[in-house]
mmCIF file of C-alpha atoms in Angstrom:
data_model
loop_
_atom_site.group_PDB
_atom_site.id
_atom_site.type_symbol
_atom_site.label_atom_id
_atom_site.label_comp_id
_atom_site.label_asym_id
_atom_site.label_seq_id
_atom_site.Cartn_x
_atom_site.Cartn_y
_atom_site.Cartn_z
ATOM 1 C CA UNK A 1 14.288 92.388 51.218
ATOM 2 C CA UNK A 2 14.325 88.588 51.261
ATOM 3 C CA UNK A 3 18.120 88.590 51.558
ATOM 4 C CA UNK A 4 17.877 90.925 54.546
ATOM 5 C CA UNK A 5 15.385 88.666 56.284
ATOM 6 C CA UNK A 6 17.527 85.635 55.525
ATOM 7 C CA UNK A 7 20.666 87.282 56.878
ATOM 8 C CA UNK A 8 18.816 88.303 60.034
ATOM 9 C CA UNK A 9 17.590 84.740 60.507
ATOM 10 C CA UNK A 10 21.097 83.326 60.090
ATOM 11 C CA UNK A 11 22.496 85.827 62.577
ATOM 12 C CA UNK A 12 19.791 84.993 65.122
ATOM 13 C CA UNK A 13 20.351 81.251 64.640
ATOM 14 C CA UNK A 14 24.109 81.708 65.037
ATOM 15 C CA UNK A 15 23.560 83.719 68.201
ATOM 16 C CA UNK A 16 21.175 81.089 69.561
ATOM 17 C CA UNK A 17 23.677 78.303 68.859
ATOM 18 C CA UNK A 18 26.421 80.282 70.593
ATOM 19 C CA UNK A 19 24.133 80.819 73.592
ATOM 20 C CA UNK A 20 23.278 77.115 73.791
ATOM 21 C CA UNK A 21 26.918 76.034 73.475
ATOM 22 C CA UNK A 22 28.153 78.537 76.056
ATOM 23 C CA UNK A 23 25.321 77.609 78.439
ATOM 24 C CA UNK A 24 26.218 73.930 78.129
ATOM 25 C CA UNK A 25 29.958 74.481 78.519
ATOM 26 C CA UNK A 26 29.993 77.250 81.128
ATOM 27 C CA UNK A 27 26.747 76.500 82.935
ATOM 28 C CA UNK A 28 26.814 72.699 83.032
ATOM 29 C CA UNK A 29 30.044 70.991 81.993
ATOM 30 C CA UNK A 30 32.493 73.400 83.683
ATOM 31 C CA UNK A 31 30.695 73.481 87.084
ATOM 32 C CA UNK A 32 30.360 69.679 87.029
ATOM 33 C CA UNK A 33 34.045 69.295 86.204
ATOM 34 C CA UNK A 34 35.144 71.700 88.939
ATOM 35 C CA UNK A 35 32.827 70.061 91.475
ATOM 36 C CA UNK A 36 34.045 66.588 90.500
ATOM 37 C CA UNK A 37 37.720 67.530 90.790
ATOM 38 C CA UNK A 38 37.104 69.268 94.124
ATOM 39 C CA UNK A 39 35.289 66.261 95.571
ATOM 40 C CA UNK A 40 38.088 63.946 94.458
ATOM 41 C CA UNK A 41 40.979 66.083 95.660
ATOM 42 C CA UNK A 42 39.475 67.869 98.705
ATOM 43 C CA UNK A 43 36.137 66.258 99.639
ATOM 44 C CA UNK A 44 35.930 67.966 103.029
ATOM 45 C CA UNK A 45 36.165 71.473 101.626
ATOM 46 C CA UNK A 46 33.958 70.664 98.647
ATOM 47 C CA UNK A 47 31.186 69.558 101.009
ATOM 48 C CA UNK A 48 31.297 72.709 103.145
ATOM 49 C CA UNK A 49 34.130 71.975 105.603
ATOM 50 C CA UNK A 50 31.692 70.203 107.915
ATOM 51 C CA UNK A 51 32.593 69.395 111.522
ATOM 52 C CA UNK A 52 31.253 66.246 113.155
ATOM 53 C CA UNK A 53 31.134 65.352 116.846
ATOM 54 C CA UNK A 54 32.336 62.121 118.410
ATOM 55 C CA UNK A 55 29.166 60.313 117.319
ATOM 56 C CA UNK A 56 29.663 61.347 113.700
ATOM 57 C CA UNK A 57 26.817 63.878 113.705
ATOM 58 C CA UNK A 58 27.549 67.012 111.684
ATOM 59 C CA UNK A 59 27.303 69.993 114.034
ATOM 60 C CA UNK A 60 28.342 72.823 111.727
ATOM 61 C CA UNK A 61 30.985 74.176 109.394
ATOM 62 C CA UNK A 62 34.462 75.292 110.380
ATOM 63 C CA UNK A 63 33.938 78.324 108.110
ATOM 64 C CA UNK A 64 30.926 79.864 109.872
ATOM 65 C CA UNK A 65 30.683 80.942 113.490
ATOM 66 C CA UNK A 66 27.931 79.871 115.850
ATOM 67 C CA UNK A 67 26.419 81.221 119.039
ATOM 68 C CA UNK A 68 26.345 79.326 122.326
ATOM 69 C CA UNK A 69 23.420 80.761 124.228
ATOM 70 C CA UNK A 70 20.784 79.863 126.785
ATOM 71 C CA UNK A 71 17.120 79.510 125.763
ATOM 72 C CA UNK A 72 15.462 82.876 125.241
ATOM 73 C CA UNK A 73 13.469 83.968 128.292
ATOM 74 C CA UNK A 74 10.264 85.992 128.324
ATOM 75 C CA UNK A 75 11.034 89.662 127.902
ATOM 76 C CA UNK A 76 14.524 89.088 126.509
ATOM 77 C CA UNK A 77 15.399 90.438 123.073
ATOM 78 C CA UNK A 78 18.608 88.436 122.841
ATOM 79 C CA UNK A 79 19.454 85.246 124.732
ATOM 80 C CA UNK A 80 22.187 85.236 127.367
ATOM 81 C CA UNK A 81 25.435 83.412 126.582
ATOM 82 C CA UNK A 82 25.774 79.858 127.854
ATOM 83 C CA UNK A 83 28.942 80.312 129.860
ATOM 84 C CA UNK A 84 29.732 76.609 129.981
ATOM 85 C CA UNK A 85 31.134 76.994 126.463
ATOM 86 C CA UNK A 86 33.828 79.048 124.813
ATOM 87 C CA UNK A 87 32.190 82.101 123.315
ATOM 88 C CA UNK A 88 32.852 83.479 119.813
ATOM 89 C CA UNK A 89 33.463 87.102 119.010
ATOM 90 C CA UNK A 90 30.415 89.402 118.810
ATOM 91 C CA UNK A 91 28.308 89.215 115.651
ATOM 92 C CA UNK A 92 26.698 92.609 115.195
ATOM 93 C CA UNK A 93 26.786 92.137 111.443
ATOM 94 C CA UNK A 94 25.235 95.129 109.733
ATOM 95 C CA UNK A 95 23.837 96.478 112.993
ATOM 96 C CA UNK A 96 20.476 96.346 114.714
ATOM 97 C CA UNK A 97 18.576 96.521 111.416
ATOM 98 C CA UNK A 98 20.343 93.422 110.128
ATOM 99 C CA UNK A 99 19.039 89.875 110.039
ATOM 100 C CA UNK A 100 22.573 88.839 110.948
ATOM 101 C CA UNK A 101 22.552 89.548 114.655
ATOM 102 C CA UNK A 102 22.937 85.899 115.694
ATOM 103 C CA UNK A 103 25.368 84.450 113.159
ATOM 104 C CA UNK A 104 22.611 84.029 110.579
ATOM 105 C CA UNK A 105 24.123 83.254 107.165
ATOM 106 C CA UNK A 106 21.285 84.958 105.270
ATOM 107 C CA UNK A 107 23.245 88.197 105.264
ATOM 108 C CA UNK A 108 26.718 89.176 106.366
ATOM 109 C CA UNK A 109 28.599 92.412 106.692
ATOM 110 C CA UNK A 110 30.246 94.886 109.019
ATOM 111 C CA UNK A 111 28.721 97.782 110.946
ATOM 112 C CA UNK A 112 30.760 100.272 108.888
ATOM 113 C CA UNK A 113 30.855 102.628 111.844
ATOM 114 C CA UNK A 114 33.902 104.807 112.406
ATOM 115 C CA UNK A 115 36.133 104.502 115.439
ATOM 116 C CA UNK A 116 34.618 107.614 117.019
ATOM 117 C CA UNK A 117 31.007 106.560 116.475
ATOM 118 C CA UNK A 118 29.091 106.858 119.754
ATOM 119 C CA UNK A 119 27.116 103.646 119.235
ATOM 120 C CA UNK A 120 30.259 101.669 118.473
ATOM 121 C CA UNK A 121 32.083 103.081 121.489
ATOM 122 C CA UNK A 122 29.138 102.160 123.727
ATOM 123 C CA UNK A 123 28.954 98.631 122.269
ATOM 124 C CA UNK A 124 32.665 98.069 122.864
ATOM 125 C CA UNK A 125 32.526 99.375 126.437
ATOM 126 C CA UNK A 126 29.474 97.263 127.251
ATOM 127 C CA UNK A 127 31.025 94.202 125.648
ATOM 128 C CA UNK A 128 34.275 94.668 127.577
ATOM 129 C CA UNK A 129 32.424 95.017 130.868
ATOM 130 C CA UNK A 130 30.471 91.839 130.113
ATOM 131 C CA UNK A 131 33.644 89.909 129.222
ATOM 132 C CA UNK A 132 35.301 90.995 132.466
ATOM 133 C CA UNK A 133 32.258 90.051 134.534
ATOM 134 C CA UNK A 134 31.528 86.751 132.811
ATOM 135 C CA UNK A 135 35.106 85.472 132.899
ATOM 136 C CA UNK A 136 36.105 86.498 136.410
ATOM 137 C CA UNK A 137 35.984 83.554 138.792
ATOM 138 C CA UNK A 138 36.774 83.231 142.518
ATOM 139 C CA UNK A 139 40.525 83.661 142.805
ATOM 140 C CA UNK A 140 40.892 84.782 139.192
ATOM 141 C CA UNK A 141 39.904 88.335 138.334
ATOM 142 C CA UNK A 142 39.954 89.458 134.712
ATOM 143 C CA UNK A 143 41.166 93.024 134.185
ATOM 144 C CA UNK A 144 39.854 95.267 131.393
ATOM 145 C CA UNK A 145 43.377 95.422 130.001
ATOM 146 C CA UNK A 146 43.290 91.629 129.586
ATOM 147 C CA UNK A 147 40.421 91.795 127.068
ATOM 148 C CA UNK A 148 41.625 91.447 123.446
ATOM 149 C CA UNK A 149 40.032 93.380 120.590
ATOM 150 C CA UNK A 150 38.279 90.371 119.044
ATOM 151 C CA UNK A 151 36.354 89.808 122.287
ATOM 152 C CA UNK A 152 34.504 93.098 121.865
ATOM 153 C CA UNK A 153 34.321 93.674 118.097
ATOM 154 C CA UNK A 154 32.644 91.754 115.304
ATOM 155 C CA UNK A 155 34.470 90.707 112.157
ATOM 156 C CA UNK A 156 33.983 92.240 108.724
ATOM 157 C CA UNK A 157 31.543 89.468 107.806
ATOM 158 C CA UNK A 158 29.986 89.024 111.243
ATOM 159 C CA UNK A 159 30.433 85.270 110.738
ATOM 160 C CA UNK A 160 34.028 84.744 111.916
ATOM 161 C CA UNK A 161 34.404 81.161 113.225
ATOM 162 C CA UNK A 162 37.712 81.919 114.959
ATOM 163 C CA UNK A 163 38.903 83.806 118.001
ATOM 164 C CA UNK A 164 42.416 84.764 119.001
ATOM 165 C CA UNK A 165 44.383 82.460 121.318
ATOM 166 C CA UNK A 166 44.361 85.341 123.816
ATOM 167 C CA UNK A 167 40.569 85.408 123.935
ATOM 168 C CA UNK A 168 40.386 81.621 124.227
ATOM 169 C CA UNK A 169 42.878 81.641 127.124
ATOM 170 C CA UNK A 170 40.932 84.419 128.849
ATOM 171 C CA UNK A 171 37.890 82.122 128.948
ATOM 172 C CA UNK A 172 39.719 79.076 130.349
ATOM 173 C CA UNK A 173 39.081 79.668 134.068
ATOM 174 C CA UNK A 174 35.384 80.353 133.522
ATOM 175 C CA UNK A 175 34.908 77.262 131.314
ATOM 176 C CA UNK A 176 36.800 75.090 133.797
ATOM 177 C CA UNK A 177 34.775 76.376 136.758
ATOM 178 C CA UNK A 178 31.412 76.024 134.986
ATOM 179 C CA UNK A 179 32.131 72.441 133.960
ATOM 180 C CA UNK A 180 34.043 71.224 137.006
ATOM 181 C CA UNK A 181 37.221 70.709 134.987
ATOM 182 C CA UNK A 182 40.862 71.197 135.851
ATOM 183 C CA UNK A 183 42.201 74.536 134.600
ATOM 184 C CA UNK A 184 45.394 72.945 133.281
ATOM 185 C CA UNK A 185 43.366 70.439 131.257
ATOM 186 C CA UNK A 186 41.300 73.196 129.656
ATOM 187 C CA UNK A 187 44.463 75.214 128.958
ATOM 188 C CA UNK A 188 45.902 72.200 127.149
ATOM 189 C CA UNK A 189 42.670 71.842 125.186
ATOM 190 C CA UNK A 190 43.049 75.414 123.949
ATOM 191 C CA UNK A 191 46.708 74.889 123.091
ATOM 192 C CA UNK A 192 45.873 71.718 121.140
ATOM 193 C CA UNK A 193 43.251 73.593 119.094
ATOM 194 C CA UNK A 194 45.328 76.684 118.339
ATOM 195 C CA UNK A 195 46.282 76.932 114.674
ATOM 196 C CA UNK A 196 49.430 78.837 113.742
ATOM 197 C CA UNK A 197 50.036 81.112 110.800
ATOM 198 C CA UNK A 198 49.529 79.523 107.375
ATOM 199 C CA UNK A 199 52.918 78.539 105.946
ATOM 200 C CA UNK A 200 54.409 80.111 109.039
ATOM 201 C CA UNK A 201 53.829 83.732 108.021
ATOM 202 C CA UNK A 202 50.331 84.230 106.565
ATOM 203 C CA UNK A 203 47.576 85.475 108.888
ATOM 204 C CA UNK A 204 47.481 85.239 112.665
ATOM 205 C CA UNK A 205 47.277 82.350 115.155
ATOM 206 C CA UNK A 206 43.625 81.435 115.708
ATOM 207 C CA UNK A 207 41.264 79.042 117.467
ATOM 208 C CA UNK A 208 38.198 77.579 115.760
ATOM 209 C CA UNK A 209 35.473 77.937 118.403
ATOM 210 C CA UNK A 210 33.270 75.111 117.126
ATOM 211 C CA UNK A 211 36.127 72.602 117.016
ATOM 212 C CA UNK A 212 37.190 73.695 120.490
ATOM 213 C CA UNK A 213 33.688 73.292 121.921
ATOM 214 C CA UNK A 214 33.258 69.874 120.285
ATOM 215 C CA UNK A 215 36.472 68.782 122.019
ATOM 216 C CA UNK A 216 35.259 70.358 125.264
ATOM 217 C CA UNK A 217 32.022 68.377 125.085
ATOM 218 C CA UNK A 218 34.034 65.188 124.633
ATOM 219 C CA UNK A 219 36.172 66.090 127.649
ATOM 220 C CA UNK A 220 33.070 66.723 129.769
ATOM 221 C CA UNK A 221 31.619 63.387 128.671
ATOM 222 C CA UNK A 222 34.759 61.546 129.833
ATOM 223 C CA UNK A 223 34.470 62.853 133.396
#
């Protein structure tokens, strides 16, 4: 009986030592080592891929989308877009029951609705009509066929920080008109902030909306 108790005690002590060692190695030393190497070799990414404006103030992360909206008015459930700025793709997240309806990072996810879902079809049609209306300016009418898919659909996460070059170009005339800028200058701004495929073949060309709007603010300030 005493031998059994002693063996049990030794097994428990061995298990406890293994737990303590693994906790120290895997829970403390390894994360510290990985964090240290990351901060030495890629400090920007290790610190959240932050984006700063011309004054050096951090205004967000290049990995997470943001909204550019007007202050919420009485009676409004969602604020209207501030059309002075380039707009991101919709962020329906997990739908109307989600906390992620305004690029909140508390929760992310897709609507998971099928292509023939009535709600989804209505959302896309309404979004397309709004894009056409918002981006049509005197002398420049946007046609429904001009509207790319990312202008009317949210991403799988609902937090996509990028839009397609096509959607960015579609917004150029409206942004130029709202800010009193030359269209050609805004077109060049979009071109300068269009990233190509990674390694020339991975992914699709894209425009980071936050970086583009930071550059737009600088351009407006130089007027």
